[in-house]
PDB file of C-alpha atoms in Angstrom:
ATOM      1  CA  MET A   1      73.173  -5.673 -33.385  1.00 28.00           C
ATOM      2  CA  SER A   2      72.945  -8.805 -33.937  1.00 40.00           C
ATOM      3  CA  GLU A   3      70.372 -11.642 -32.417  1.00 48.00           C
ATOM      4  CA  GLY A   4      70.853 -14.158 -30.630  1.00 61.00           C
ATOM      5  CA  TYR A   5      74.557 -13.337 -28.806  1.00 62.00           C
ATOM      6  CA  GLU A   6      73.640 -13.364 -25.489  1.00 64.00           C
ATOM      7  CA  GLY A   7      76.304 -12.783 -23.651  1.00 59.00           C
ATOM      8  CA  TYR A   8      78.459 -12.293 -26.143  1.00 58.00           C
ATOM      9  CA  GLY A   9      77.486  -8.028 -26.357  1.00 57.00           C
ATOM     10  CA  GLY A  10      74.640  -9.336 -28.661  1.00 59.00           C
ATOM     11  CA  ALA A  11      76.978  -9.535 -31.497  1.00 68.00           C
ATOM     12  CA  ALA A  12      78.629 -12.456 -32.886  1.00 78.00           C
ATOM     13  CA  PRO A  13      82.289 -13.485 -31.699  1.00 88.00           C
ATOM     14  CA  ASP A  14      84.877 -12.749 -35.160  1.00 88.00           C
ATOM     15  CA  ARG A  15      86.583 -16.495 -35.711  1.00 91.00           C
ATOM     16  CA  THR A  16      88.061 -15.038 -39.249  1.00 89.00           C
ATOM     17  CA  GLY A  17      91.242 -16.544 -38.748  1.00 84.00           C
ATOM     18  CA  GLN A  18      90.747 -19.417 -36.742  1.00 88.00           C
ATOM     19  CA  ALA A  19      88.026 -20.517 -39.528  1.00 89.00           C
ATOM     20  CA  GLU A  20      90.978 -19.692 -42.535  1.00 90.00           C
ATOM     21  CA  ALA A  21      93.507 -21.519 -40.364  1.00 87.00           C
ATOM     22  CA  PHE A  22      91.076 -24.475 -40.321  1.00 91.00           C
ATOM     23  CA  ASP A  23      90.062 -24.318 -44.047  1.00 92.00           C
ATOM     24  CA  ALA A  24      93.662 -24.633 -44.480  1.00 89.00           C
ATOM     25  CA  ILE A  25      94.562 -27.188 -42.120  1.00 86.00           C
ATOM     26  CA  GLY A  26      91.998 -29.368 -43.551  1.00 79.00           C
ATOM     27  CA  ALA A  27      92.493 -33.169 -44.136  1.00 75.00           C
ATOM     28  CA  ARG A  28      95.604 -33.761 -42.627  1.00 81.00           C
ATOM     29  CA  TYR A  29      94.315 -32.549 -39.344  1.00 75.00           C
ATOM     30  CA  ASP A  30      92.849 -36.755 -39.376  1.00 80.00           C
ATOM     31  CA  GLU A  31      96.163 -37.306 -40.642  1.00 77.00           C
ATOM     32  CA  ALA A  32      98.217 -35.300 -37.084  1.00 73.00           C
ATOM     33  CA  PHE A  33      95.559 -36.723 -34.529  1.00 76.00           C
ATOM     34  CA  PRO A  34      95.396 -40.297 -35.864  1.00 76.00           C
ATOM     35  CA  HIS A  35      94.860 -42.076 -32.619  1.00 76.00           C
ATOM     36  CA  LYS A  36      91.394 -41.020 -31.152  1.00 91.00           C
ATOM     37  CA  GLU A  37      90.881 -43.610 -28.212  1.00 93.00           C
ATOM     38  CA  GLY A  38      88.531 -41.063 -26.516  1.00 95.00           C
ATOM     39  CA  GLN A  39      87.309 -39.131 -28.913  1.00 96.00           C
ATOM     40  CA  LEU A  40      85.907 -42.979 -30.060  1.00 97.00           C
ATOM     41  CA  ALA A  41      84.825 -44.150 -26.894  1.00 97.00           C
ATOM     42  CA  ALA A  42      82.772 -41.057 -25.520  1.00 98.00           C
ATOM     43  CA  GLY A  43      80.903 -41.297 -29.228  1.00 98.00           C
ATOM     44  CA  GLU A  44      80.511 -45.153 -27.963  1.00 98.00           C
ATOM     45  CA  TRP A  45      79.489 -43.420 -24.863  1.00 98.00           C
ATOM     46  CA  LEU A  46      76.679 -41.347 -25.820  1.00 98.00           C
ATOM     47  CA  ALA A  47      75.686 -44.207 -29.274  1.00 98.00           C
ATOM     48  CA  LYS A  48      74.901 -46.523 -27.230  1.00 98.00           C
ATOM     49  CA  THR A  49      73.293 -44.264 -24.034  1.00 98.00           C
ATOM     50  CA  LEU A  50      70.754 -42.347 -25.976  1.00 98.00           C
ATOM     51  CA  PRO A  51      67.458 -44.417 -26.982  1.00 97.00           C
ATOM     52  CA  PRO A  52      67.945 -45.642 -30.638  1.00 97.00           C
ATOM     53  CA  GLY A  53      67.081 -43.798 -33.510  1.00 98.00           C
ATOM     54  CA  SER A  54      68.057 -40.349 -31.594  1.00 98.00           C
ATOM     55  CA  ARG A  55      69.128 -36.858 -33.437  1.00 98.00           C
ATOM     56  CA  VAL A  56      72.717 -35.713 -32.089  1.00 99.00           C
ATOM     57  CA  LEU A  57      73.884 -32.716 -32.660  1.00 99.00           C
ATOM     58  CA  ASP A  58      77.740 -32.915 -33.109  1.00 98.00           C
ATOM     59  CA  VAL A  59      79.228 -29.041 -32.635  1.00 98.00           C
ATOM     60  CA  GLY A  60      83.285 -28.546 -34.050  1.00 97.00           C
ATOM     61  CA  CYS A  61      82.572 -31.927 -36.340  1.00 98.00           C
ATOM     62  CA  GLY A  62      85.033 -31.131 -38.929  1.00 95.00           C
ATOM     63  CA  THR A  63      85.842 -33.897 -41.043  1.00 95.00           C
ATOM     64  CA  GLY A  64      82.798 -36.140 -39.800  1.00 97.00           C
ATOM     65  CA  VAL A  65      85.461 -38.993 -38.425  1.00 96.00           C
ATOM     66  CA  PRO A  66      85.244 -40.193 -36.612  1.00 96.00           C
ATOM     67  CA  THR A  67      82.005 -39.091 -34.509  1.00 98.00           C
ATOM     68  CA  ALA A  68      79.432 -38.057 -36.431  1.00 98.00           C
ATOM     69  CA  ARG A  69      80.460 -41.625 -39.173  1.00 98.00           C
ATOM     70  CA  GLN A  70      80.682 -43.054 -35.649  1.00 98.00           C
ATOM     71  CA  LEU A  71      77.062 -42.030 -34.691  1.00 98.00           C
ATOM     72  CA  VAL A  72      75.159 -43.063 -38.154  1.00 98.00           C
ATOM     73  CA  ASP A  73      76.531 -45.988 -38.159  1.00 98.00           C
ATOM     74  CA  ALA A  74      75.521 -46.935 -34.915  1.00 98.00           C
ATOM     75  CA  GLY A  75      71.484 -45.386 -36.033  1.00 98.00           C
ATOM     76  CA  HIS A  76      70.961 -42.082 -34.975  1.00 98.00           C
ATOM     77  CA  THR A  77      70.803 -39.035 -36.823  1.00 98.00           C
ATOM     78  CA  VAL A  78      73.276 -36.531 -36.770  1.00 98.00           C
ATOM     79  CA  VAL A  79      73.639 -32.914 -37.841  1.00 99.00           C
ATOM     80  CA  GLY A  80      77.120 -31.542 -37.793  1.00 98.00           C
ATOM     81  CA  VAL A  81      77.993 -27.359 -37.419  1.00 98.00           C
ATOM     82  CA  ASP A  82      81.270 -26.645 -37.656  1.00 97.00           C
ATOM     83  CA  LEU A  83      83.057 -22.807 -38.495  1.00 96.00           C
ATOM     84  CA  SER A  84      85.454 -24.307 -41.521  1.00 96.00           C
ATOM     85  CA  ALA A  85      83.645 -24.542 -45.354  1.00 96.00           C
ATOM     86  CA  THR A  86      86.447 -27.162 -45.894  1.00 96.00           C
ATOM     87  CA  MET A  87      86.198 -29.201 -43.282  1.00 96.00           C
ATOM     88  CA  LEU A  88      82.355 -28.897 -43.748  1.00 98.00           C
ATOM     89  CA  ASP A  89      83.126 -30.197 -47.437  1.00 97.00           C
ATOM     90  CA  LEU A  90      85.348 -33.427 -46.457  1.00 96.00           C
ATOM     91  CA  ALA A  91      82.340 -34.019 -43.853  1.00 97.00           C
ATOM     92  CA  ARG A  92      79.209 -34.306 -46.169  1.00 98.00           C
ATOM     93  CA  ARG A  93      81.859 -36.569 -48.568  1.00 98.00           C
ATOM     94  CA  ASN A  94      82.599 -38.960 -45.472  1.00 97.00           C
ATOM     95  CA  VAL A  95      79.163 -38.439 -44.484  1.00 98.00           C
ATOM     96  CA  PRO A  96      76.864 -38.439 -46.421  1.00 98.00           C
ATOM     97  CA  GLU A  97      73.771 -39.075 -44.612  1.00 98.00           C
ATOM     98  CA  GLY A  98      74.078 -35.966 -42.255  1.00 98.00           C
ATOM     99  CA  GLU A  99      73.118 -32.464 -42.241  1.00 98.00           C
ATOM    100  CA  PHE A 100      75.702 -29.857 -41.921  1.00 98.00           C
ATOM    101  CA  HIS A 101      76.039 -26.153 -41.291  1.00 98.00           C
ATOM    102  CA  GLN A 102      78.264 -23.013 -41.888  1.00 97.00           C
ATOM    103  CA  ARG A 103      78.062 -22.301 -38.103  1.00 97.00           C
ATOM    104  CA  ASP A 104      79.248 -20.848 -34.927  1.00 96.00           C
ATOM    105  CA  ILE A 105      78.716 -22.318 -31.693  1.00 96.00           C
ATOM    106  CA  ALA A 106      77.573 -18.562 -30.417  1.00 95.00           C
ATOM    107  CA  GLY A 107      74.968 -18.555 -32.762  1.00 94.00           C
ATOM    108  CA  LEU A 108      73.182 -22.152 -32.341  1.00 97.00           C
ATOM    109  CA  ARG A 109      69.583 -21.789 -31.586  1.00 97.00           C
ATOM    110  CA  ALA A 110      66.684 -24.260 -31.005  1.00 97.00           C
ATOM    111  CA  GLU A 111      64.001 -22.115 -32.527  1.00 97.00           C
ATOM    112  CA  GLY A 112      63.846 -18.674 -35.135  1.00 95.00           C
ATOM    113  CA  PRO A 113      65.972 -17.909 -38.356  1.00 93.00           C
ATOM    114  CA  GLY A 114      68.354 -20.609 -38.896  1.00 94.00           C
ATOM    115  CA  GLY A 115      67.240 -22.803 -35.750  1.00 97.00           C
ATOM    116  CA  LEU A 116      68.138 -26.164 -35.769  1.00 98.00           C
ATOM    117  CA  GLY A 117      65.994 -27.743 -33.125  1.00 98.00           C
ATOM    118  CA  THR A 118      66.329 -29.585 -30.342  1.00 98.00           C
ATOM    119  CA  PHE A 119      68.767 -32.096 -29.597  1.00 98.00           C
ATOM    120  CA  ASP A 120      68.309 -35.929 -27.982  1.00 98.00           C
ATOM    121  CA  GLY A 121      72.679 -35.338 -27.584  1.00 98.00           C
ATOM    122  CA  ILE A 122      74.976 -33.407 -28.029  1.00 99.00           C
ATOM    123  CA  THR A 123      78.991 -33.594 -29.263  1.00 98.00           C
ATOM    124  CA  CYS A 124      81.453 -30.964 -28.095  1.00 98.00           C
ATOM    125  CA  PHE A 125      85.028 -32.669 -29.424  1.00 98.00           C
ATOM    126  CA  PHE A 126      88.269 -30.129 -28.072  1.00 96.00           C
ATOM    127  CA  THR A 127      85.423 -27.451 -30.363  1.00 97.00           C
ATOM    128  CA  LEU A 128      85.286 -25.012 -26.381  1.00 98.00           C
ATOM    129  CA  LEU A 129      89.256 -25.074 -27.047  1.00 96.00           C
ATOM    130  CA  MET A 130      88.637 -22.785 -29.498  1.00 95.00           C
ATOM    131  CA  LEU A 131      87.624 -20.002 -27.690  1.00 96.00           C
ATOM    132  CA  PRO A 132      88.268 -17.413 -25.136  1.00 96.00           C
ATOM    133  CA  ARG A 133      87.707 -18.277 -21.765  1.00 97.00           C
ATOM    134  CA  ALA A 134      85.441 -15.775 -20.639  1.00 96.00           C
ATOM    135  CA  GLU A 135      82.845 -17.345 -23.633  1.00 97.00           C
ATOM    136  CA  ILE A 136      83.300 -20.670 -22.942  1.00 97.00           C
ATOM    137  CA  PRO A 137      80.463 -21.103 -20.021  1.00 97.00           C
ATOM    138  CA  HIS A 138      78.348 -18.852 -22.541  1.00 96.00           C
ATOM    139  CA  ALA A 139      78.681 -21.589 -25.158  1.00 97.00           C
ATOM    140  CA  LEU A 140      77.809 -24.607 -21.729  1.00 98.00           C
ATOM    141  CA  VAL A 141      74.929 -23.553 -21.411  1.00 98.00           C
ATOM    142  CA  ARG A 142      73.937 -22.375 -25.144  1.00 97.00           C
ATOM    143  CA  LEU A 143      74.537 -25.931 -25.905  1.00 98.00           C
ATOM    144  CA  ARG A 144      71.729 -27.270 -23.189  1.00 98.00           C
ATOM    145  CA  SER A 145      70.122 -25.073 -23.993  1.00 98.00           C
ATOM    146  CA  LEU A 146      69.268 -26.596 -27.567  1.00 98.00           C
ATOM    147  CA  LEU A 147      69.564 -30.665 -25.554  1.00 98.00           C
ATOM    148  CA  ARG A 148      65.634 -31.988 -24.820  1.00 98.00           C
ATOM    149  CA  PRO A 149      65.107 -32.849 -20.970  1.00 97.00           C
ATOM    150  CA  GLY A 150      67.866 -35.323 -19.873  1.00 97.00           C
ATOM    151  CA  GLY A 151      69.154 -35.124 -23.570  1.00 98.00           C
ATOM    152  CA  LEU A 152      73.636 -36.231 -23.405  1.00 98.00           C
ATOM    153  CA  LEU A 153      76.090 -34.004 -23.686  1.00 98.00           C
ATOM    154  CA  SER A 154      80.177 -35.631 -25.284  1.00 98.00           C
ATOM    155  CA  LEU A 155      82.501 -32.943 -24.830  1.00 98.00           C
ATOM    156  CA  SER A 156      86.296 -33.006 -24.150  1.00 98.00           C
ATOM    157  CA  MET A 157      88.673 -29.986 -23.565  1.00 97.00           C
ATOM    158  CA  VAL A 158      93.295 -30.205 -23.858  1.00 95.00           C
ATOM    159  CA  GLU A 159      94.107 -29.906 -19.801  1.00 96.00           C
ATOM    160  CA  ALA A 160      96.203 -26.719 -19.819  1.00 95.00           C
ATOM    161  CA  ASP A 161      96.359 -23.297 -17.612  1.00 96.00           C
ATOM    162  CA  LEU A 162      95.391 -21.242 -20.960  1.00 96.00           C
ATOM    163  CA  ASP A 163      93.191 -18.574 -22.730  1.00 97.00           C
ATOM    164  CA  ASP A 164      93.057 -17.390 -25.711  1.00 96.00           C
ATOM    165  CA  THR A 165      96.567 -18.529 -26.186  1.00 96.00           C
ATOM    166  CA  ALA A 166      98.195 -17.853 -29.592  1.00 94.00           C
ATOM    167  CA  ILE A 167      99.927 -21.159 -30.812  1.00 90.00           C
ATOM    168  CA  PRO A 168     102.046 -22.981 -33.904  1.00 87.00           C
ATOM    169  CA  PHE A 169      99.092 -25.967 -35.218  1.00 82.00           C
ATOM    170  CA  LEU A 170     100.325 -27.979 -38.231  1.00 82.00           C
ATOM    171  CA  GLY A 171     101.988 -25.294 -39.891  1.00 83.00           C
ATOM    172  CA  ARG A 172      99.235 -22.041 -39.140  1.00 86.00           C
ATOM    173  CA  THR A 173      98.170 -19.922 -36.327  1.00 88.00           C
ATOM    174  CA  ILE A 174      95.291 -21.140 -33.946  1.00 90.00           C
ATOM    175  CA  ARG A 175      94.158 -19.771 -30.425  1.00 94.00           C
ATOM    176  CA  VAL A 176      93.484 -21.551 -27.776  1.00 95.00           C
ATOM    177  CA  SER A 177      91.601 -22.243 -24.432  1.00 97.00           C
ATOM    178  CA  GLY A 178      92.170 -24.173 -21.344  1.00 97.00           C
ATOM    179  CA  PHE A 179      90.324 -25.826 -18.294  1.00 97.00           C
ATOM    180  CA  ARG A 180      93.206 -27.759 -14.750  1.00 96.00           C
ATOM    181  CA  ARG A 181      90.682 -30.796 -14.260  1.00 96.00           C
ATOM    182  CA  ASP A 182      88.578 -28.936 -11.106  1.00 97.00           C
ATOM    183  CA  ALA A 183      87.904 -25.893 -12.847  1.00 97.00           C
ATOM    184  CA  LEU A 184      86.826 -27.600 -16.568  1.00 98.00           C
ATOM    185  CA  ARG A 185      83.899 -29.738 -13.633  1.00 98.00           C
ATOM    186  CA  GLU A 186      83.248 -26.327 -11.896  1.00 98.00           C
ATOM    187  CA  VAL A 187      82.556 -24.527 -14.804  1.00 98.00           C
ATOM    188  CA  VAL A 188      80.694 -26.959 -16.456  1.00 98.00           C
ATOM    189  CA  GLY A 189      78.229 -28.060 -13.195  1.00 98.00           C
ATOM    190  CA  ALA A 190      77.433 -23.843 -13.473  1.00 98.00           C
ATOM    191  CA  ALA A 191      76.136 -24.429 -16.686  1.00 98.00           C
ATOM    192  CA  GLY A 192      73.336 -26.815 -15.625  1.00 98.00           C
ATOM    193  CA  LEU A 193      75.432 -29.686 -16.564  1.00 98.00           C
ATOM    194  CA  ASP A 194      75.717 -32.855 -13.814  1.00 98.00           C
ATOM    195  CA  ILE A 195      78.872 -34.945 -14.850  1.00 98.00           C
ATOM    196  CA  ALA A 196      77.633 -38.892 -15.630  1.00 97.00           C
ATOM    197  CA  GLY A 197      81.472 -39.678 -16.363  1.00 97.00           C
ATOM    198  CA  GLU A 198      84.996 -38.486 -16.596  1.00 97.00           C
ATOM    199  CA  ASP A 199      87.807 -39.693 -18.630  1.00 97.00           C
ATOM    200  CA  ALA A 200      91.687 -38.509 -18.838  1.00 96.00           C
ATOM    201  CA  TYR A 201      94.247 -39.547 -21.833  1.00 94.00           C
ATOM    202  CA  ALA A 202      97.785 -38.839 -22.540  1.00 89.00           C
ATOM    203  CA  TYR A 203      97.831 -37.998 -26.157  1.00 80.00           C
ATOM    204  CA  GLU A 204     100.971 -37.586 -28.764  1.00 75.00           C
ATOM    205  CA  PRO A 205      99.950 -35.491 -31.840  1.00 72.00           C
ATOM    206  CA  ALA A 206     101.791 -37.019 -34.996  1.00 66.00           C
ATOM    207  CA  GLY A 207     102.217 -33.644 -36.432  1.00 61.00           C
ATOM    208  CA  PRO A 208     105.380 -31.762 -36.554  1.00 59.00           C
ATOM    209  CA  ASP A 209     104.792 -29.103 -34.111  1.00 61.00           C
ATOM    210  CA  ALA A 210     102.096 -30.277 -32.097  1.00 60.00           C
ATOM    211  CA  HIS A 211     103.307 -31.263 -28.517  1.00 68.00           C
ATOM    212  CA  PRO A 212     101.964 -33.932 -26.153  1.00 77.00           C
ATOM    213  CA  GLU A 213      98.642 -32.837 -24.256  1.00 89.00           C
ATOM    214  CA  HIS A 214      96.264 -34.771 -22.228  1.00 92.00           C
ATOM    215  CA  GLN A 215      92.975 -34.470 -23.361  1.00 95.00           C
ATOM    216  CA  LEU A 216      89.903 -34.586 -20.473  1.00 97.00           C
ATOM    217  CA  PHE A 217      86.799 -35.801 -21.805  1.00 98.00           C
ATOM    218  CA  LEU A 218      83.300 -35.360 -19.720  1.00 98.00           C
ATOM    219  CA  ASN A 219      79.910 -36.829 -20.377  1.00 98.00           C
ATOM    220  CA  CYS A 220      77.248 -35.481 -19.278  1.00 98.00           C
ATOM    221  CA  ARG A 221      73.159 -35.193 -18.630  1.00 98.00           C
ATOM    222  CA  ARG A 222      71.098 -32.307 -18.656  1.00 98.00           C
ATOM    223  CA  ALA A 223      70.538 -31.068 -14.850  1.00 90.00           C
TER     224      ALA A 223
END
């Protein structure tokens, strides 16, 4: 068994299909989601609430735009992680000041081989929805473990009653999960995170096979 995958049967989950899909999508992701008001607002809350020069982990950083770029411009130090090598290449170009690693959320850790240390803040925008529902509570506990006492986590999900459901996405197939609003609050609270603020946005992507969605943003603090 691989070490460091508590809650995952001790072994790294196989997300090859998800990584390959986002490798193929590449820069088209930002073209399909050109308006990111909710993500920008949540990033601004984090950037302004954290002490100056904080260390922030961007989980599922994608192309680095807008979040890693936004946080670096606000004077913070950013470490980004993503499954997709293509997305990470774009992030390094868009945010050369950042530090980027190809990692699965299930294997993130502060100490030991590959440890990233601890953080004052974490962003996790639309990353949890790429996991089966059963994994999401473990992922949240893992993110909490990377936060320093009183650290902040800003996360987003699409509000939907889905569990590891295959959907078409920019010419590829990805698998997504979601929660209704009350259920998401419950899962977040059970992971030891206090919800300091919440916003919801109706969103219509620009992609030809993307459908309107309701996006939920939760601003949390390590309890």
